[in-house]
PDB file of C-alpha atoms in Angstrom:
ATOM      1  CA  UNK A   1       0.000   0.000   0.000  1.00  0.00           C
ATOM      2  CA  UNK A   2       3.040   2.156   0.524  1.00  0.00           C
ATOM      3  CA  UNK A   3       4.372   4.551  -2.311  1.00  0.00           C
ATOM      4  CA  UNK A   4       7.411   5.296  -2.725  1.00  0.00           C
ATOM      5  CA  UNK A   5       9.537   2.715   0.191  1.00  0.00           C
ATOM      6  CA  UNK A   6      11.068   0.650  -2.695  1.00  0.00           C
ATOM      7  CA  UNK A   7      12.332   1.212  -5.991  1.00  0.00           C
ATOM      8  CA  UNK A   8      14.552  -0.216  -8.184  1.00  0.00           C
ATOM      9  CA  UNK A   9      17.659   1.561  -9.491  1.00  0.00           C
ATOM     10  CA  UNK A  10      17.842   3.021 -12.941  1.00  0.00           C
ATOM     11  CA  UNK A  11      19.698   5.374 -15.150  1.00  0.00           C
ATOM     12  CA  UNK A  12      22.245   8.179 -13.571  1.00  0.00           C
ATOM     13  CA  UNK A  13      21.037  12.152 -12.996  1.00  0.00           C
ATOM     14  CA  UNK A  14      22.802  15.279 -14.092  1.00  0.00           C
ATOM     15  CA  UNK A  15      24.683  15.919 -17.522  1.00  0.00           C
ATOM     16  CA  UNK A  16      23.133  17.586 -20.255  1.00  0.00           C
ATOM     17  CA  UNK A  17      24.346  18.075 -24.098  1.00  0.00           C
ATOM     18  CA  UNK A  18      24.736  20.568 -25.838  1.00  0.00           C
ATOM     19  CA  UNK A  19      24.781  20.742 -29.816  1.00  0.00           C
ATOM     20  CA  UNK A  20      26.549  23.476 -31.563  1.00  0.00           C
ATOM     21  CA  UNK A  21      25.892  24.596 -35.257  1.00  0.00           C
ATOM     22  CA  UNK A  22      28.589  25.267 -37.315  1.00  0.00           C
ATOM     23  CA  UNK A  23      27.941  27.921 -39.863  1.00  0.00           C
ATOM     24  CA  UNK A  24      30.232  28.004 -42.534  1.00  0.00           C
ATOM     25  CA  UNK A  25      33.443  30.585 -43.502  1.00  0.00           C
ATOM     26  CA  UNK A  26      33.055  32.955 -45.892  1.00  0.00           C
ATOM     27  CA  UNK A  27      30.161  33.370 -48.573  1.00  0.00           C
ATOM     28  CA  UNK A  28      27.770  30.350 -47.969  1.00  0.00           C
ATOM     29  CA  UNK A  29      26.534  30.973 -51.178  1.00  0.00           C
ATOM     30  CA  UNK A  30      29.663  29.615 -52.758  1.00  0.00           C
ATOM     31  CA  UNK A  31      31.558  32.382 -54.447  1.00  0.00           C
ATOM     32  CA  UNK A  32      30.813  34.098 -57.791  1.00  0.00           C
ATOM     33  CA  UNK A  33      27.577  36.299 -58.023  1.00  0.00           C
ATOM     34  CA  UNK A  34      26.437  37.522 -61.205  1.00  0.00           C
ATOM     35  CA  UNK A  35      24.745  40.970 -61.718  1.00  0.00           C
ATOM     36  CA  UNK A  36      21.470  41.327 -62.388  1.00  0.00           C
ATOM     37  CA  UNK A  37      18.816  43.856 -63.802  1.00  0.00           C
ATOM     38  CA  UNK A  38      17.356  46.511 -61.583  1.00  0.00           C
ATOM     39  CA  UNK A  39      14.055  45.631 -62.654  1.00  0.00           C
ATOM     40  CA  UNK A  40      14.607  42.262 -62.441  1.00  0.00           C
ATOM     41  CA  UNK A  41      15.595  42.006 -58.857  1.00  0.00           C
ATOM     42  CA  UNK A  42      13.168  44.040 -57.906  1.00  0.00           C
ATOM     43  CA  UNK A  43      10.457  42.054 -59.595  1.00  0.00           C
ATOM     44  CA  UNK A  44      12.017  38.889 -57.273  1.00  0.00           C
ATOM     45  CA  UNK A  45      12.107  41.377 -54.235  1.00  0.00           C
ATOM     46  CA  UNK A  46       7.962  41.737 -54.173  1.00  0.00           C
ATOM     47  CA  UNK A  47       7.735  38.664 -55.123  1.00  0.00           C
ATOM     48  CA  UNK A  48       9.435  37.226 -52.228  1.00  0.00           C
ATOM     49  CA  UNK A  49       7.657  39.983 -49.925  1.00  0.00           C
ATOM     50  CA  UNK A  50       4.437  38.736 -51.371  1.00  0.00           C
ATOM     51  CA  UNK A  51       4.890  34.837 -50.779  1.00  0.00           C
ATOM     52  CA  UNK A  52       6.157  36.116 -46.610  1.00  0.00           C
ATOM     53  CA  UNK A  53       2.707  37.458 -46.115  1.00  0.00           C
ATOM     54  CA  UNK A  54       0.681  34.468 -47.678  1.00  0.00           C
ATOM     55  CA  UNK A  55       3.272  32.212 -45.732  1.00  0.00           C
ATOM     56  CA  UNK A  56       2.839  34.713 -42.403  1.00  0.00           C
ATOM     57  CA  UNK A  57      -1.523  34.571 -42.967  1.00  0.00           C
ATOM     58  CA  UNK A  58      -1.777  30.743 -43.341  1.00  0.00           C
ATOM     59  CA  UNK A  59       0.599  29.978 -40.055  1.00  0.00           C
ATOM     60  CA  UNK A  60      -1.470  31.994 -38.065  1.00  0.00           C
ATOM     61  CA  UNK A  61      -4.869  31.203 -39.680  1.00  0.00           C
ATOM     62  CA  UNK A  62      -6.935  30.278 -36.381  1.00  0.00           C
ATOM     63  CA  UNK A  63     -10.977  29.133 -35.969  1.00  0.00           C
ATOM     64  CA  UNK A  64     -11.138  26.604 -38.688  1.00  0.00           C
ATOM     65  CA  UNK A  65     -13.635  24.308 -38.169  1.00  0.00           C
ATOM     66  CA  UNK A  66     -13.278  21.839 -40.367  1.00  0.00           C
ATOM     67  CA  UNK A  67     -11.801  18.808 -39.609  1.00  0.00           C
ATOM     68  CA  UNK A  68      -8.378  17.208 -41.259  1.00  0.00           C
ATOM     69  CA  UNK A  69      -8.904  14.264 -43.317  1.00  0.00           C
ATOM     70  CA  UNK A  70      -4.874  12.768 -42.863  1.00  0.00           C
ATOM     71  CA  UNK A  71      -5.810  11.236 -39.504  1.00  0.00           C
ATOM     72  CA  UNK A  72      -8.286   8.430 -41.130  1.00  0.00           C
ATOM     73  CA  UNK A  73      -7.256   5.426 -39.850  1.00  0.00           C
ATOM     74  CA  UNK A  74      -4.869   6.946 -37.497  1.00  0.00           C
ATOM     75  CA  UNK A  75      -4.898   5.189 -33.806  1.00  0.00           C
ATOM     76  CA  UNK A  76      -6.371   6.520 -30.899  1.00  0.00           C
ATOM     77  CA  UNK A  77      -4.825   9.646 -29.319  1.00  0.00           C
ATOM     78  CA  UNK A  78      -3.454  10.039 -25.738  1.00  0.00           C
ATOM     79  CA  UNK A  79      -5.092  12.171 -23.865  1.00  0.00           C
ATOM     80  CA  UNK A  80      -3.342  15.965 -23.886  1.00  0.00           C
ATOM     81  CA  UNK A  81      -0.905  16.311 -21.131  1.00  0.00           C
ATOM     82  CA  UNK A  82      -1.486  20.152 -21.085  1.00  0.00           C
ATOM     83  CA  UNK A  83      -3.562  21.744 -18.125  1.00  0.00           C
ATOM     84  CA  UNK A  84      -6.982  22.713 -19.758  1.00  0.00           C
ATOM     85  CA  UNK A  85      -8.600  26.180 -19.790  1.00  0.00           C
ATOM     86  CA  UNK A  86     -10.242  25.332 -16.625  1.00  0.00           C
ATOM     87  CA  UNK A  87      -8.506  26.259 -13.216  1.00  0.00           C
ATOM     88  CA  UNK A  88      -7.586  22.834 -12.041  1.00  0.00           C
ATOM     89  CA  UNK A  89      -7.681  23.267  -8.214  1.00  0.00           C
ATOM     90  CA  UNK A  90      -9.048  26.046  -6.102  1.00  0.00           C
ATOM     91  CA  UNK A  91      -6.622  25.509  -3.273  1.00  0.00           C
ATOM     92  CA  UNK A  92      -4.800  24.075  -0.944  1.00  0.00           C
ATOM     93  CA  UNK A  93      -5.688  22.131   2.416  1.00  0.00           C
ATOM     94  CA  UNK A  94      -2.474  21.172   4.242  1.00  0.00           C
ATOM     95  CA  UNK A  95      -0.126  22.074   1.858  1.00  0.00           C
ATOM     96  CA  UNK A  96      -1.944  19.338  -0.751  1.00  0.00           C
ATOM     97  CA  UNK A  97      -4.392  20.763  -3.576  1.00  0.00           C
ATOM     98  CA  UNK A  98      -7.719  20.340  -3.178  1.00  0.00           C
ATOM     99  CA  UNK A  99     -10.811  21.740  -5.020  1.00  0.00           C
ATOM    100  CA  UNK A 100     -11.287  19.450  -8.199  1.00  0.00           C
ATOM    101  CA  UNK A 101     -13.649  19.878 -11.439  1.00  0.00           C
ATOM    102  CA  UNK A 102     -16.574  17.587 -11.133  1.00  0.00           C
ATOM    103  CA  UNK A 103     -15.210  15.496 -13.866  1.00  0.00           C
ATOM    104  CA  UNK A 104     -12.846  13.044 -16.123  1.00  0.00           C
ATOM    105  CA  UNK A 105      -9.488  15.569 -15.633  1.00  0.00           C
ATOM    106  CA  UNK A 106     -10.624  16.798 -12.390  1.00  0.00           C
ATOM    107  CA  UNK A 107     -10.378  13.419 -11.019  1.00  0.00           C
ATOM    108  CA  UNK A 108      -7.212  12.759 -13.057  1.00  0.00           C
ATOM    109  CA  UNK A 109      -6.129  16.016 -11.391  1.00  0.00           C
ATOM    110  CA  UNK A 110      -6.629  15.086  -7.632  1.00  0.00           C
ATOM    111  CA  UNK A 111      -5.380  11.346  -8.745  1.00  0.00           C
ATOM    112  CA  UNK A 112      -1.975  13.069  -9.840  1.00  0.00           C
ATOM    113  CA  UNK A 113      -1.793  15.723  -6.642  1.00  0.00           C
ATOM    114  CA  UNK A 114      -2.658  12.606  -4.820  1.00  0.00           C
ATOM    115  CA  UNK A 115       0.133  10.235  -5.689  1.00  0.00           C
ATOM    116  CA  UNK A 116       2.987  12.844  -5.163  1.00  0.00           C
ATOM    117  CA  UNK A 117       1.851  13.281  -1.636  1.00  0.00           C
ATOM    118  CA  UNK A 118       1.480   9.704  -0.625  1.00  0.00           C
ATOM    119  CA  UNK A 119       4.753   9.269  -2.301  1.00  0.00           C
ATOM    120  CA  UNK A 120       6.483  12.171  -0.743  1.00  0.00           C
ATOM    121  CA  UNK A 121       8.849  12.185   2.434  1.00  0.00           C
ATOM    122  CA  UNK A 122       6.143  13.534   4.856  1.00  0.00           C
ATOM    123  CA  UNK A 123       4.696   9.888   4.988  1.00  0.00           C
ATOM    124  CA  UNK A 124       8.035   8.667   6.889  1.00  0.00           C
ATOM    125  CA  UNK A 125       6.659  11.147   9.811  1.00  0.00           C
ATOM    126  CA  UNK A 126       3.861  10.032  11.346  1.00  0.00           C
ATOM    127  CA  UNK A 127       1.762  13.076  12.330  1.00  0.00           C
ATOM    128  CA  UNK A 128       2.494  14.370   8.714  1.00  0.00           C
ATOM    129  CA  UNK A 129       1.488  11.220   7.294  1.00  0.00           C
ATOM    130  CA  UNK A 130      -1.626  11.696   9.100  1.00  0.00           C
ATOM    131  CA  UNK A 131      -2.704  15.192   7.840  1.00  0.00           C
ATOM    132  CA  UNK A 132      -1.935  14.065   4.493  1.00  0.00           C
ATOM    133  CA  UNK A 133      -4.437  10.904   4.966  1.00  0.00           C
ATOM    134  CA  UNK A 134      -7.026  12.893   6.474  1.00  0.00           C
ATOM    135  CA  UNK A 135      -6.581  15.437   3.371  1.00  0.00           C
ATOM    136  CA  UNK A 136      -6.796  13.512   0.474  1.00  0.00           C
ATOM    137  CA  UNK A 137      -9.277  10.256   2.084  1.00  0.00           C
ATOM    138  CA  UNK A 138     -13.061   9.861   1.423  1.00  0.00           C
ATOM    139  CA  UNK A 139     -14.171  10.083   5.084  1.00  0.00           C
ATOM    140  CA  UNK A 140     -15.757   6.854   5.340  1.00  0.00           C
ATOM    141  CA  UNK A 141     -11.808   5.455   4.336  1.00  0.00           C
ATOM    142  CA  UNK A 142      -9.994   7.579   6.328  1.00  0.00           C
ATOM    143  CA  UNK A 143      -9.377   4.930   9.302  1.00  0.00           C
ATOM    144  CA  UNK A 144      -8.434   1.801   7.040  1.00  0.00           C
ATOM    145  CA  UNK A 145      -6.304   4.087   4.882  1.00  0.00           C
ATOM    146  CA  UNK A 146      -4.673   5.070   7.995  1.00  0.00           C
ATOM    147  CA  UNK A 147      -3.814   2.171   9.615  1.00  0.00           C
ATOM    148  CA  UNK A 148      -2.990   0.944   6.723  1.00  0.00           C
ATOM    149  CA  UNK A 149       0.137   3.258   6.107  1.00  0.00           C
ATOM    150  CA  UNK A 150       1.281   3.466   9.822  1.00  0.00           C
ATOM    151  CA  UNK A 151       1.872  -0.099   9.367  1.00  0.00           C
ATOM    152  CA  UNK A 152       3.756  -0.059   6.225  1.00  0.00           C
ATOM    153  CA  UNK A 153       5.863   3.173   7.740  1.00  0.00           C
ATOM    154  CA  UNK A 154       6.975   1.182  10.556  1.00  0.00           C
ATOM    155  CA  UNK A 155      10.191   1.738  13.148  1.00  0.00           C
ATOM    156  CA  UNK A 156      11.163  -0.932  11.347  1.00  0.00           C
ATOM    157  CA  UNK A 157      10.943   0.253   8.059  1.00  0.00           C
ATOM    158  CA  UNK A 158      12.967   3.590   9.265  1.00  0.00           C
ATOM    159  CA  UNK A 159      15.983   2.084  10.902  1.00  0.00           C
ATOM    160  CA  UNK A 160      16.247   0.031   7.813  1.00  0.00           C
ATOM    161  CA  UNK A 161      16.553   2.699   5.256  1.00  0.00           C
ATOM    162  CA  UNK A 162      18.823   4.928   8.100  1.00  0.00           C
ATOM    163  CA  UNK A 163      15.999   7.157   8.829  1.00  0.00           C
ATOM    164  CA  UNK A 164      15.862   8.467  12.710  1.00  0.00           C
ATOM    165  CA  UNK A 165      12.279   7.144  14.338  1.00  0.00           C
ATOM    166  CA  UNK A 166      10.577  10.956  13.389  1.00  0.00           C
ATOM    167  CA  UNK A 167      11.182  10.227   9.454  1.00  0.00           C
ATOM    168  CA  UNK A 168      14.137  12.153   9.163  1.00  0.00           C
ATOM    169  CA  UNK A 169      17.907  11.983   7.726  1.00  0.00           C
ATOM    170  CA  UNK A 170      21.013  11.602  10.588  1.00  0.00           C
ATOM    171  CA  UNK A 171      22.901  14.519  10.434  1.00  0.00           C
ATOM    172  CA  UNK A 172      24.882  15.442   7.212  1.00  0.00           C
ATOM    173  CA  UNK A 173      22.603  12.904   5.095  1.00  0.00           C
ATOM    174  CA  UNK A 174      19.374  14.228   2.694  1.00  0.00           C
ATOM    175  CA  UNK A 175      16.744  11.953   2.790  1.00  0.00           C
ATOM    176  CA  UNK A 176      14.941  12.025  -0.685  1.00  0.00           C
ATOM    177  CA  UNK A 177      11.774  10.505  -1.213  1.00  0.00           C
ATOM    178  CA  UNK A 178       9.693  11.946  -4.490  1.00  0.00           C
ATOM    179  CA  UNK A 179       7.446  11.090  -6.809  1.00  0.00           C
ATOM    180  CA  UNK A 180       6.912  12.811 -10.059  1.00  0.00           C
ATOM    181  CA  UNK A 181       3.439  11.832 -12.284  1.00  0.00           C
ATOM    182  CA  UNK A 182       4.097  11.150 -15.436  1.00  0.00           C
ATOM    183  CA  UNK A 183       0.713  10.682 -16.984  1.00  0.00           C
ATOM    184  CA  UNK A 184      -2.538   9.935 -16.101  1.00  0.00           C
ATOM    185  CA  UNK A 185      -5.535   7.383 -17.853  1.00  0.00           C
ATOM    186  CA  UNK A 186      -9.311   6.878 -16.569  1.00  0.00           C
ATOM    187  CA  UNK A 187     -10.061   3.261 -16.581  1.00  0.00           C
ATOM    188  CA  UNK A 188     -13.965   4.225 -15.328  1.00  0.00           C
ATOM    189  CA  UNK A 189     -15.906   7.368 -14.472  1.00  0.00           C
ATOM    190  CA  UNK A 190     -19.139   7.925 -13.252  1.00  0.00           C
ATOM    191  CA  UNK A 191     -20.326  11.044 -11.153  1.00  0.00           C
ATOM    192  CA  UNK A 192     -20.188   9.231  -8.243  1.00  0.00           C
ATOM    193  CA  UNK A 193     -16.306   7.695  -8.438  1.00  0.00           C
ATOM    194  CA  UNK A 194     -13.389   7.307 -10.951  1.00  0.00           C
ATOM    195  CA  UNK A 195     -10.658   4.801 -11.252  1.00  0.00           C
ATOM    196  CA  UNK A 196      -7.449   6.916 -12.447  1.00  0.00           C
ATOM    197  CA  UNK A 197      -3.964   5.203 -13.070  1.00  0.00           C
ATOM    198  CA  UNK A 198      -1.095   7.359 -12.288  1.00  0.00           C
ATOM    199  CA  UNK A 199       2.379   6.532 -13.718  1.00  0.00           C
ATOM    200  CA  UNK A 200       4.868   8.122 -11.746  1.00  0.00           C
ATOM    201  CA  UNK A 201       9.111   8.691 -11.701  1.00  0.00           C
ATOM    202  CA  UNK A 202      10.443   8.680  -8.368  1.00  0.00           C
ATOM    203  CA  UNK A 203      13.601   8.875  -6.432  1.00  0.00           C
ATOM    204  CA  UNK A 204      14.440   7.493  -2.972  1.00  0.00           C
ATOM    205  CA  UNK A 205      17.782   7.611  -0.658  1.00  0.00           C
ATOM    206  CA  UNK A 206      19.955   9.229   1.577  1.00  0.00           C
ATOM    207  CA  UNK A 207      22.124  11.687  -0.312  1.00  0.00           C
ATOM    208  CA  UNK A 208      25.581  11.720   2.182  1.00  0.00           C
ATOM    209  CA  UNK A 209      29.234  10.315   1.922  1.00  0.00           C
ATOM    210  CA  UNK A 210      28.758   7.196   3.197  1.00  0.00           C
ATOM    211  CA  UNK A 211      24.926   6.179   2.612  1.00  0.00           C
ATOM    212  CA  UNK A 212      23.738   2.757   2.202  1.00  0.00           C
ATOM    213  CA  UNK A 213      20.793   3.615   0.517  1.00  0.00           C
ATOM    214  CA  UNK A 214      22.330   5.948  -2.064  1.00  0.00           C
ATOM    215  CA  UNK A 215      18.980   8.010  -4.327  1.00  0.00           C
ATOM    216  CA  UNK A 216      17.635   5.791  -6.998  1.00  0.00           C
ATOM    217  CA  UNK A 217      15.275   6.395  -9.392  1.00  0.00           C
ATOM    218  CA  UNK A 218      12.595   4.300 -10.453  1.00  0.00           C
ATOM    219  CA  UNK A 219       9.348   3.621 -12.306  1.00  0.00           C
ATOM    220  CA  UNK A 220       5.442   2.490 -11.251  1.00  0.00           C
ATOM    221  CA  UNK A 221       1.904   2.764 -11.711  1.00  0.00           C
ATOM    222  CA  UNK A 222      -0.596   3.678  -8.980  1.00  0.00           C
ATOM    223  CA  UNK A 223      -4.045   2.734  -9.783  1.00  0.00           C
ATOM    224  CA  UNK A 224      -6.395   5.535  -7.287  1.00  0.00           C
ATOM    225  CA  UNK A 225     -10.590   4.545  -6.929  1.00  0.00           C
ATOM    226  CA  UNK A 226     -11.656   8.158  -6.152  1.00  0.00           C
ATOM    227  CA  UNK A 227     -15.238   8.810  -5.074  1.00  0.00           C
ATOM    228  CA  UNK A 228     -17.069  12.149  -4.807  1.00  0.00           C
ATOM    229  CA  UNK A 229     -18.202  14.398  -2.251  1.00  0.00           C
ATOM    230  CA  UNK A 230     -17.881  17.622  -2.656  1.00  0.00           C
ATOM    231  CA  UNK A 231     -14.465  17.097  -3.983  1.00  0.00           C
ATOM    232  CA  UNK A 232     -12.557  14.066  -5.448  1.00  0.00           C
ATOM    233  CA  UNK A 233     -11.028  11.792  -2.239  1.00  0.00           C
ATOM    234  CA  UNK A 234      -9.069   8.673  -2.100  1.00  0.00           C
ATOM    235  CA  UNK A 235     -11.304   5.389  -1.629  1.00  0.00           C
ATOM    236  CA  UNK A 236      -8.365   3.151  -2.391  1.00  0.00           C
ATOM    237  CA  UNK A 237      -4.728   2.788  -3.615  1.00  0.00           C
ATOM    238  CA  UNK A 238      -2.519  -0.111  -5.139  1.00  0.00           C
ATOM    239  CA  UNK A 239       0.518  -0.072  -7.247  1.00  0.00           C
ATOM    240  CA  UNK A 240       2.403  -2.251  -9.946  1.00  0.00           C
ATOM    241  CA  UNK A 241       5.893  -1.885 -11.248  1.00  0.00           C
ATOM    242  CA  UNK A 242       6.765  -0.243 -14.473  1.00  0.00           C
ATOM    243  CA  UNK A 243       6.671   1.000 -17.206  1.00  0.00           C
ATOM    244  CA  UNK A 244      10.040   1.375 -17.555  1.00  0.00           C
ATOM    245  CA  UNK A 245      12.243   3.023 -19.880  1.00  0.00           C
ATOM    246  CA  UNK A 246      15.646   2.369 -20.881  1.00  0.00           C
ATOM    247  CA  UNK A 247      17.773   3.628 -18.495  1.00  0.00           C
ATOM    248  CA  UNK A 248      20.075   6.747 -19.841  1.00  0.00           C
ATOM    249  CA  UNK A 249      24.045   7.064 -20.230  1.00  0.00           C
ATOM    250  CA  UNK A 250      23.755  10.451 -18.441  1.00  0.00           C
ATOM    251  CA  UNK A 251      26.687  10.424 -15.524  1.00  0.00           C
ATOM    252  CA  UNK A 252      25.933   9.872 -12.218  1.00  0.00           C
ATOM    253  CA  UNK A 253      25.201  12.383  -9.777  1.00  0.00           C
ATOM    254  CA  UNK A 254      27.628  12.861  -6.317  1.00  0.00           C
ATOM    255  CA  UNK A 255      25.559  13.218  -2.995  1.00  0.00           C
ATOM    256  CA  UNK A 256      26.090  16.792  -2.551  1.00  0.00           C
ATOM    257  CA  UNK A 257      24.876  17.747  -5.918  1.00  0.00           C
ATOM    258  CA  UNK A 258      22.019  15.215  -5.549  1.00  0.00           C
ATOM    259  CA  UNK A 259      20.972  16.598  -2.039  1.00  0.00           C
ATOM    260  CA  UNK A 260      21.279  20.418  -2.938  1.00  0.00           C
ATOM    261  CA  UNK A 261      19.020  19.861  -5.847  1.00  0.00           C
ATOM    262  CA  UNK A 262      16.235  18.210  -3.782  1.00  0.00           C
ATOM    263  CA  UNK A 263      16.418  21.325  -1.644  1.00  0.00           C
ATOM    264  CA  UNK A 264      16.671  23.883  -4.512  1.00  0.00           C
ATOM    265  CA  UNK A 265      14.115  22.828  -6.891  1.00  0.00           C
ATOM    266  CA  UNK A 266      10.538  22.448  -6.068  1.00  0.00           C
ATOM    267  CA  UNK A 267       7.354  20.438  -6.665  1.00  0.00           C
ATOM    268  CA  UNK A 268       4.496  21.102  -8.700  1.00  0.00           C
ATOM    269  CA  UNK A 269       0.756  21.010  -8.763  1.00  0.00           C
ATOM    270  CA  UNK A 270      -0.139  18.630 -11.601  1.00  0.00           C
ATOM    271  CA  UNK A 271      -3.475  19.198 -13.238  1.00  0.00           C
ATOM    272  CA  UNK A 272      -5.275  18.091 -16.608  1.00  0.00           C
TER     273      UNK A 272
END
């Protein structure tokens, strides 16, 4: 029921690449240039002025309604990972969004918000784990979900991975523990509940000289039943391994440079 305690390792962080253009020496248009007629060039002038504006009018052509005919036969289309026009959440409640659309990206919206916080470090603290519970259950769940996670978080759990018994890293050590939504699919909808499957990156360590548990990153699929009332709430949760790409060639990140960019850069509301 836990998200986030175990992941398998994959790929390395950090690196990026960087492709220069090489323009070439001299006149690119080879050389010799022959003069030409007044009249002639200016003749090619408007005409190459003229064929800019019809070029400039059809690339920004907008509100045409009618409908392509290359995509016959085509596959069906993922869904748009683009927020819509619609303000996805009106708020926050605990430091989790809350305030979903009545609907299909609404629920795909709390589903997404929903899976970064179970998989985030606050549930390796107990009273934090239980505001985020109490956030993001249906009320009637609340209790099993709790009980639930306090037994998957266990002491035991927390000496294992180095943690101290409140959740947190020994001195000199980052503890990193995030999850990062990929994508999102409806399997059913109804107005009543919704059965979204999250797939999620996440990494999970102790950044420090010395760790054990050094941050990995890995790949998996949590599958949320939402129901509704008065906003979209977690009925139940499972996850499932994978998909997962081929890991990269990118070097590996040291500790410090791992742990300084977990406190640097921040998380994000995800939304349809």
């Amino acid at each position: 029921m836990s998200l986030g305690d175990e992941h398998e390792a994959s790929g390395g962080y950090g690196g990026t690449g960087h492709t220069r253009t090489r323009l070439p020496d001299g006149d690119p248009y080879g050389g010799a240039r022959r003069g030409r007629s007044s009249s002639r060039s200016l003749v090619m002038v408007v005409g190459v002025v003229v064929l800019l504006i019809a070029a400039i009018a059809f690339a920004n052509r907008g509100g045409d309604d009618s409908e392509s005919t290359d995509t016959a036969g085509s596959g069906p289309e993922a869904a748009p990972t683009a927020a819509s026009g619609e303000r996805p959440v009106e708020g926050k409640t605990g430091g989790i969004p809350t305030g979903y659309a009545h609907d299909e990206e609404g629920a795909q919206s709390a589903a997404a918000n929903y899976a970064a916080a179970l998989g985030s470090d606050g549930m390796f603290n107990t009273p934090r784990r239980h505001e985020i519970v109490q956030t993001i259950a249906d009320p009637g769940a609340v209790g099993r979900l709790q009980s639930g996670f306090d037994a998957d978080y266990s002491a035991d759990l927390l000496k294992k991975i180095g943690l101290k018994d409140d959740g947190t890293a020994p001195a000199g050590s980052t503890f990193v523990n995030r999850t990062l939504p990929a994508g999102t699919k409806v399997t059913s909808f109804n107005d009543g509940e919704a059965t979204v499957e999250v797939w999620c990156n996440s990494l999970f360590g102790l950044a420090g000289e010395g760790s054990t548990n050094p941050v990995t990153s890995g790949w998996f699929t949590v599958t949320m039943k939402l129901s509704w009332s008065g906003d979209w709430k977690v009925l139940e949760t499972s996850q499932k391994t994978g998909p997962t790409p081929v890991a990269g060639d990118n070097p590996v990140s040291g500790a410090d440079e791992i742990g300084k960019a977990v406190k640097e850069f921040g998380g994000f509301t995800y939304a349809r």
